[in-house]
Each structure stands twice: as structure tokens, then as C-alpha cells.
Coordinates of C-alpha atoms in Angstrom, one line a residue:
Chain A
Q147 CA -40.0 -19.8 -14.6
V148 CA -38.0 -21.7 -17.4
Q149 CA -35.5 -23.1 -16.5
L150 CA -32.2 -24.4 -18.0
Q151 CA -30.0 -27.5 -16.8
E152 CA -26.4 -28.5 -17.9
S153 CA -25.4 -32.4 -17.3
G154 CA -22.5 -34.3 -18.9
P155 CA -19.1 -35.6 -18.4
G156 CA -17.5 -33.2 -16.7
L157 CA -13.7 -34.7 -17.5
V158 CA -13.0 -35.7 -20.8
K159 CA -9.9 -36.9 -22.1
P160 CA -7.5 -35.3 -25.2
S161 CA -8.8 -35.1 -28.4
Q162 CA -12.6 -36.4 -27.6
T163 CA -15.2 -35.7 -27.7
L164 CA -16.9 -32.7 -25.4
S165 CA -20.7 -33.9 -25.7
L166 CA -22.6 -31.8 -23.6
T167 CA -27.1 -32.1 -22.3
C168 CA -29.4 -29.3 -21.6
T169 CA -33.3 -30.2 -20.7
V170 CA -35.5 -26.6 -20.3
S171 CA -38.3 -26.8 -17.8
G172 CA -41.4 -24.4 -18.0
G173 CA -40.8 -24.4 -22.0
S174 CA -41.1 -25.1 -25.1
L175 CA -38.0 -25.7 -27.4
N176 CA -40.8 -25.3 -30.3
S177 CA -41.9 -21.4 -29.6
V178 CA -40.2 -19.7 -33.1
D179 CA -40.0 -16.5 -30.9
Y180 CA -36.7 -18.0 -29.0
Y181 CA -33.1 -19.2 -29.8
W182 CA -31.9 -21.2 -27.7
T183 CA -27.1 -20.9 -27.3
W184 CA -24.8 -22.8 -25.7
I185 CA -22.0 -20.3 -23.9
R186 CA -18.7 -20.6 -22.1
Q187 CA -16.9 -19.4 -19.5
P188 CA -12.4 -20.9 -18.5
A189 CA -11.5 -20.1 -15.6
G190 CA -10.7 -16.6 -15.1
K191 CA -11.5 -16.0 -18.4
G192 CA -14.4 -13.9 -19.8
L193 CA -18.4 -15.5 -21.4
E194 CA -17.0 -17.1 -24.8
W195 CA -20.3 -17.6 -27.4
I196 CA -20.1 -20.7 -28.3
G197 CA -23.4 -21.1 -31.0
R198 CA -27.3 -20.9 -31.3
I199 CA -29.6 -22.9 -32.6
Y200 CA -33.6 -21.7 -33.6
T201 CA -36.4 -24.1 -33.1
S202 CA -36.0 -24.8 -36.8
G203 CA -33.1 -26.9 -36.3
R204 CA -30.8 -23.9 -38.3
A205 CA -27.7 -23.4 -36.0
N206 CA -24.8 -21.0 -36.1
Y207 CA -21.7 -21.4 -35.0
N208 CA -18.2 -18.9 -33.3
P209 CA -16.2 -18.8 -36.5
S210 CA -13.6 -19.9 -34.1
L211 CA -15.2 -23.2 -33.1
K212 CA -16.9 -24.0 -36.6
S213 CA -15.4 -27.1 -37.4
R214 CA -15.0 -28.5 -34.0
V215 CA -18.7 -28.1 -32.8
T216 CA -21.9 -29.1 -33.1
I217 CA -25.5 -27.6 -30.7
S218 CA -29.2 -29.8 -31.7
I219 CA -32.0 -29.6 -30.7
D220 CA -35.0 -32.5 -29.3
T221 CA -38.0 -30.0 -28.9
S222 CA -39.3 -33.6 -28.2
K223 CA -37.3 -34.2 -24.9
N224 CA -37.0 -30.1 -24.2
Q225 CA -33.7 -30.9 -24.8
L226 CA -30.7 -29.5 -26.2
F227 CA -26.9 -30.9 -27.5
L228 CA -24.0 -29.6 -27.4
K229 CA -20.6 -31.7 -29.2
L230 CA -17.0 -30.4 -29.3
S231 CA -14.5 -32.1 -30.4
P232 CA -11.4 -32.6 -30.9
V233 CA -11.4 -31.2 -27.4
T234 CA -8.1 -29.2 -25.7
A235 CA -7.2 -28.9 -22.6
A236 CA -8.1 -24.7 -24.4
D237 CA -11.4 -26.4 -24.2
T238 CA -11.5 -26.8 -20.4
A239 CA -13.8 -24.6 -18.9
V240 CA -17.6 -23.5 -17.2
Y241 CA -20.6 -24.4 -19.7
Y242 CA -23.7 -22.8 -20.0
C243 CA -27.0 -23.7 -21.8
A244 CA -29.6 -20.5 -22.4
R245 CA -32.9 -19.6 -24.0
A246 CA -32.4 -15.8 -26.0
T247 CA -35.7 -13.6 -26.0
I248 CA -35.5 -12.2 -30.2
N249 CA -34.6 -8.7 -30.7
P250 CA -37.4 -7.8 -33.0
S251 CA -34.6 -4.0 -34.0
D252 CA -31.8 -6.8 -34.8
K253 CA -33.4 -9.8 -35.6
T254 CA -30.4 -10.6 -32.7
G255 CA -31.3 -11.9 -29.0
Y256 CA -30.7 -11.7 -25.7
E257 CA -30.0 -14.2 -22.7
D258 CA -32.8 -14.0 -20.4
Y259 CA -32.8 -17.6 -18.5
W260 CA -29.6 -19.8 -18.0
G261 CA -28.6 -22.4 -16.3
Q262 CA -26.1 -22.5 -13.7
G263 CA -23.1 -23.9 -15.6
T264 CA -21.5 -26.9 -15.9
L265 CA -17.7 -27.8 -15.5
V266 CA -15.5 -29.2 -17.8
T267 CA -12.6 -29.9 -18.0
V268 CA -9.8 -31.8 -20.8
S269 CA -7.8 -33.9 -19.1
S270 CA -5.1 -36.9 -19.7
Chain B
Q29 CA -8.6 -11.2 -27.3
S30 CA -12.4 -9.2 -27.8
V31 CA -13.8 -8.1 -29.8
L32 CA -16.1 -5.6 -27.5
T33 CA -13.6 -3.1 -25.2
Q34 CA -13.7 -3.9 -22.3
P35 CA -12.0 -1.4 -19.6
P36 CA -10.8 -4.0 -16.4
S37 CA -11.7 -2.8 -13.6
V38 CA -14.1 0.3 -11.8
S39 CA -14.0 0.6 -8.4
G40 CA -16.6 3.6 -6.4
A41 CA -18.1 4.4 -2.8
P42 CA -22.1 3.3 -1.6
G43 CA -23.6 5.8 -3.1
Q44 CA -21.8 6.7 -5.6
R45 CA -22.3 5.9 -9.6
V46 CA -19.9 4.2 -12.1
T47 CA -20.6 4.1 -15.6
I48 CA -18.3 1.4 -17.9
S49 CA -18.3 2.0 -21.8
C50 CA -18.7 -1.0 -24.1
T51 CA -16.7 -0.5 -27.0
G52 CA -17.1 -2.1 -31.1
S53 CA -16.5 -1.6 -34.3
S54 CA -18.4 -1.2 -37.3
S55 CA -19.3 -4.4 -37.9
N56 CA -21.0 -4.9 -34.5
I57 CA -22.2 -1.8 -32.2
G58 CA -21.6 0.7 -35.1
A59 CA -24.1 -1.5 -38.0
G60 CA -26.8 -1.6 -35.8
Y61 CA -26.4 -4.5 -34.0
D62 CA -28.4 -4.1 -30.1
V63 CA -26.3 -4.4 -26.7
H64 CA -26.7 -6.1 -24.3
W65 CA -25.5 -6.3 -20.2
Y66 CA -25.1 -8.5 -18.4
R67 CA -24.4 -9.1 -14.9
H68 CA -22.5 -12.3 -13.8
N69 CA -21.4 -13.7 -10.4
P70 CA -18.8 -15.6 -9.8
G71 CA -20.5 -19.6 -9.6
T72 CA -23.6 -19.0 -10.7
A73 CA -25.9 -18.2 -14.3
P74 CA -24.7 -14.5 -15.4
K75 CA -28.1 -12.7 -14.9
L76 CA -29.8 -9.8 -18.0
L77 CA -29.7 -6.3 -16.6
I78 CA -30.1 -4.5 -20.6
Y79 CA -31.0 -5.8 -23.3
G80 CA -31.7 -3.7 -26.0
N81 CA -29.7 -0.9 -25.5
N82 CA -31.4 0.7 -23.1
N83 CA -34.2 -2.1 -22.0
R84 CA -34.6 -3.8 -18.1
P85 CA -36.1 -6.7 -18.1
S86 CA -38.9 -6.6 -14.5
G87 CA -37.1 -6.8 -11.6
V88 CA -34.4 -5.2 -13.0
P89 CA -33.8 -2.0 -11.0
D90 CA -34.0 1.4 -11.7
R91 CA -30.4 1.9 -11.2
F92 CA -29.2 0.3 -13.9
S93 CA -29.3 2.1 -17.5
G94 CA -27.7 1.4 -20.0
S95 CA -27.0 3.6 -23.8
K96 CA -25.5 3.1 -27.3
S97 CA -23.8 5.6 -29.1
G98 CA -22.3 4.7 -33.0
T99 CA -19.4 2.6 -31.9
S100 CA -19.5 2.4 -28.6
A101 CA -22.6 1.4 -25.4
S102 CA -22.5 2.5 -21.2
L103 CA -23.7 0.3 -18.7
T104 CA -23.9 2.7 -15.4
V105 CA -24.8 2.1 -12.0
A106 CA -26.7 4.7 -10.0
G107 CA -26.6 4.7 -5.8
L108 CA -24.4 2.4 -6.0
Q109 CA -23.9 -0.8 -3.2
P110 CA -22.1 -4.1 -1.6
E111 CA -24.0 -6.4 -3.7
D112 CA -24.0 -4.9 -7.1
E113 CA -19.9 -6.2 -7.4
A114 CA -19.9 -8.7 -10.0
D115 CA -18.5 -9.2 -12.9
Y116 CA -19.8 -7.7 -16.2
Y117 CA -20.5 -8.4 -19.5
C118 CA -21.7 -6.1 -22.2
Q119 CA -22.6 -8.1 -25.4
S120 CA -23.5 -8.0 -29.2
F121 CA -23.5 -9.4 -32.9
D122 CA -21.4 -9.1 -35.3
R123 CA -22.1 -9.1 -39.5
I124 CA -17.8 -9.8 -39.7
L125 CA -18.1 -13.0 -37.9
S126 CA -21.5 -14.2 -39.9
A127 CA -23.6 -12.2 -37.4
T128 CA -22.9 -14.3 -34.4
G129 CA -22.2 -13.0 -30.6
V130 CA -20.2 -11.4 -29.5
F131 CA -19.2 -10.8 -26.0
G132 CA -16.8 -7.6 -24.0
G133 CA -14.0 -8.5 -22.2
G134 CA -15.9 -8.0 -18.7
T135 CA -15.4 -5.9 -16.3
K136 CA -14.5 -5.7 -12.6
L137 CA -17.1 -3.8 -11.0
T138 CA -15.5 -3.1 -7.0
V139 CA -17.7 -1.7 -4.5
L140 CA -15.0 0.5 -2.4

């Protein structure tokens, strides 16, 4: 059973860097059948796709966040990482990491395993 | 403003059937990208309900079904149960947005 666990500071000051780690157990980040995604949900709002990273290290980002976000992966540690900088209050949200199975029909994917999420508040 | 449009809320009595729509455009659903559906209870991890327009993962009851036509998709929940009350999201990809993932705004399903 694949399990994902997000970790990182729950409070970040405006203009600083939000850094989160997702630790994966029960599965390998090395498989070419999957990619790994970060998704967030601001309070009272819907889900927002932040970006994804493949085993190769190739990443794609939501165009609205692209200039501020970096997703990376360490397959030896079975971890993926999210950095968002600089942050504002609008980045306050619950952040999820997820595994996406690659969809053979259109080469995109669907998130079949999710972490429980971690709340990050941006405030001074 | 979400790229995919869902009704903010739907409701139904126990045992009834409800359908949640997801409307996109020629750059996402209409471009041939599949649609996936998730259920989300606040404070918990979202759960995959339907993938590839109409496929259920193992363990998802056959009361849940999905379909896609043109630039829209829908999720149908039959035989409503109290535990079905949750937020439901559709997801696809958009080629104008560099083939990145997009979600609908979410639909709150209330079981009356």
C-alpha cells in the first residue's frame, strides 16, 4: 500500500520561501508508470494543481505559478519536494502530494494515492 | 474562475440519483483529454472515484459512474447514501496551459 506524508513548516512569512517534503513509502519513485504531483486547496476554495515531476526529473508547472515554483525529486530517499517563492497570503492553503498513474490513452495521469495534506499559513 | 465548470451544489434524498456536470472547452475535455473524478471530505485526503472518463478503481461501488461527451463530462451517483455527502471535483488537462492539470471548482453534494 502506497503511503505519502507531507512535512514542513506550518507558518511562513510573506516574501519568504515555502518548502515542503513528501515522503513516499510502500512504493518507489523510480517507476516510469507514475509521476508525482503537488496540489493545494486554499481555505474555502477548490483544488489547484501546482505541478508534477517524473522519475526522470522533468517537471511541469501550473502557468499561474510557474515563475515561483520548483518541484524536485530524490529517488534514493523516496522523497519529492516543493519550493514556492516568494509567498504571499494568497498561498495559504492545505498542500497535498499525490502519486499519479500515467493514463495510457492520453499520456496524462490521475492521482490515485494522496497524502493527508499539510496546512501552510503565510503570515507575519 | 476554474477552467472546468461545475455546479456549486447538488442535492438529493437517500436512494435517489444525482448527476454532477463538468463543462470544459476545446482545449481540454474537447481536445480528447480524459476526465477524472475525486471525492473530498474536508480534513481528509481526496479519493479517486472515476478515472479515464468511466473507469472505477478497485473498491469504488458501481453506484458511481462517469461519462464524457464533447466538451463535457458527468458523474452520476445512484442510490444516494448519507456518506456520499462530500465535495466532488472533476479533473482534466489543458493543452493551452501546457498540458497541465486543471480541476473544476468543485460541487458540494448534500444528501437531504
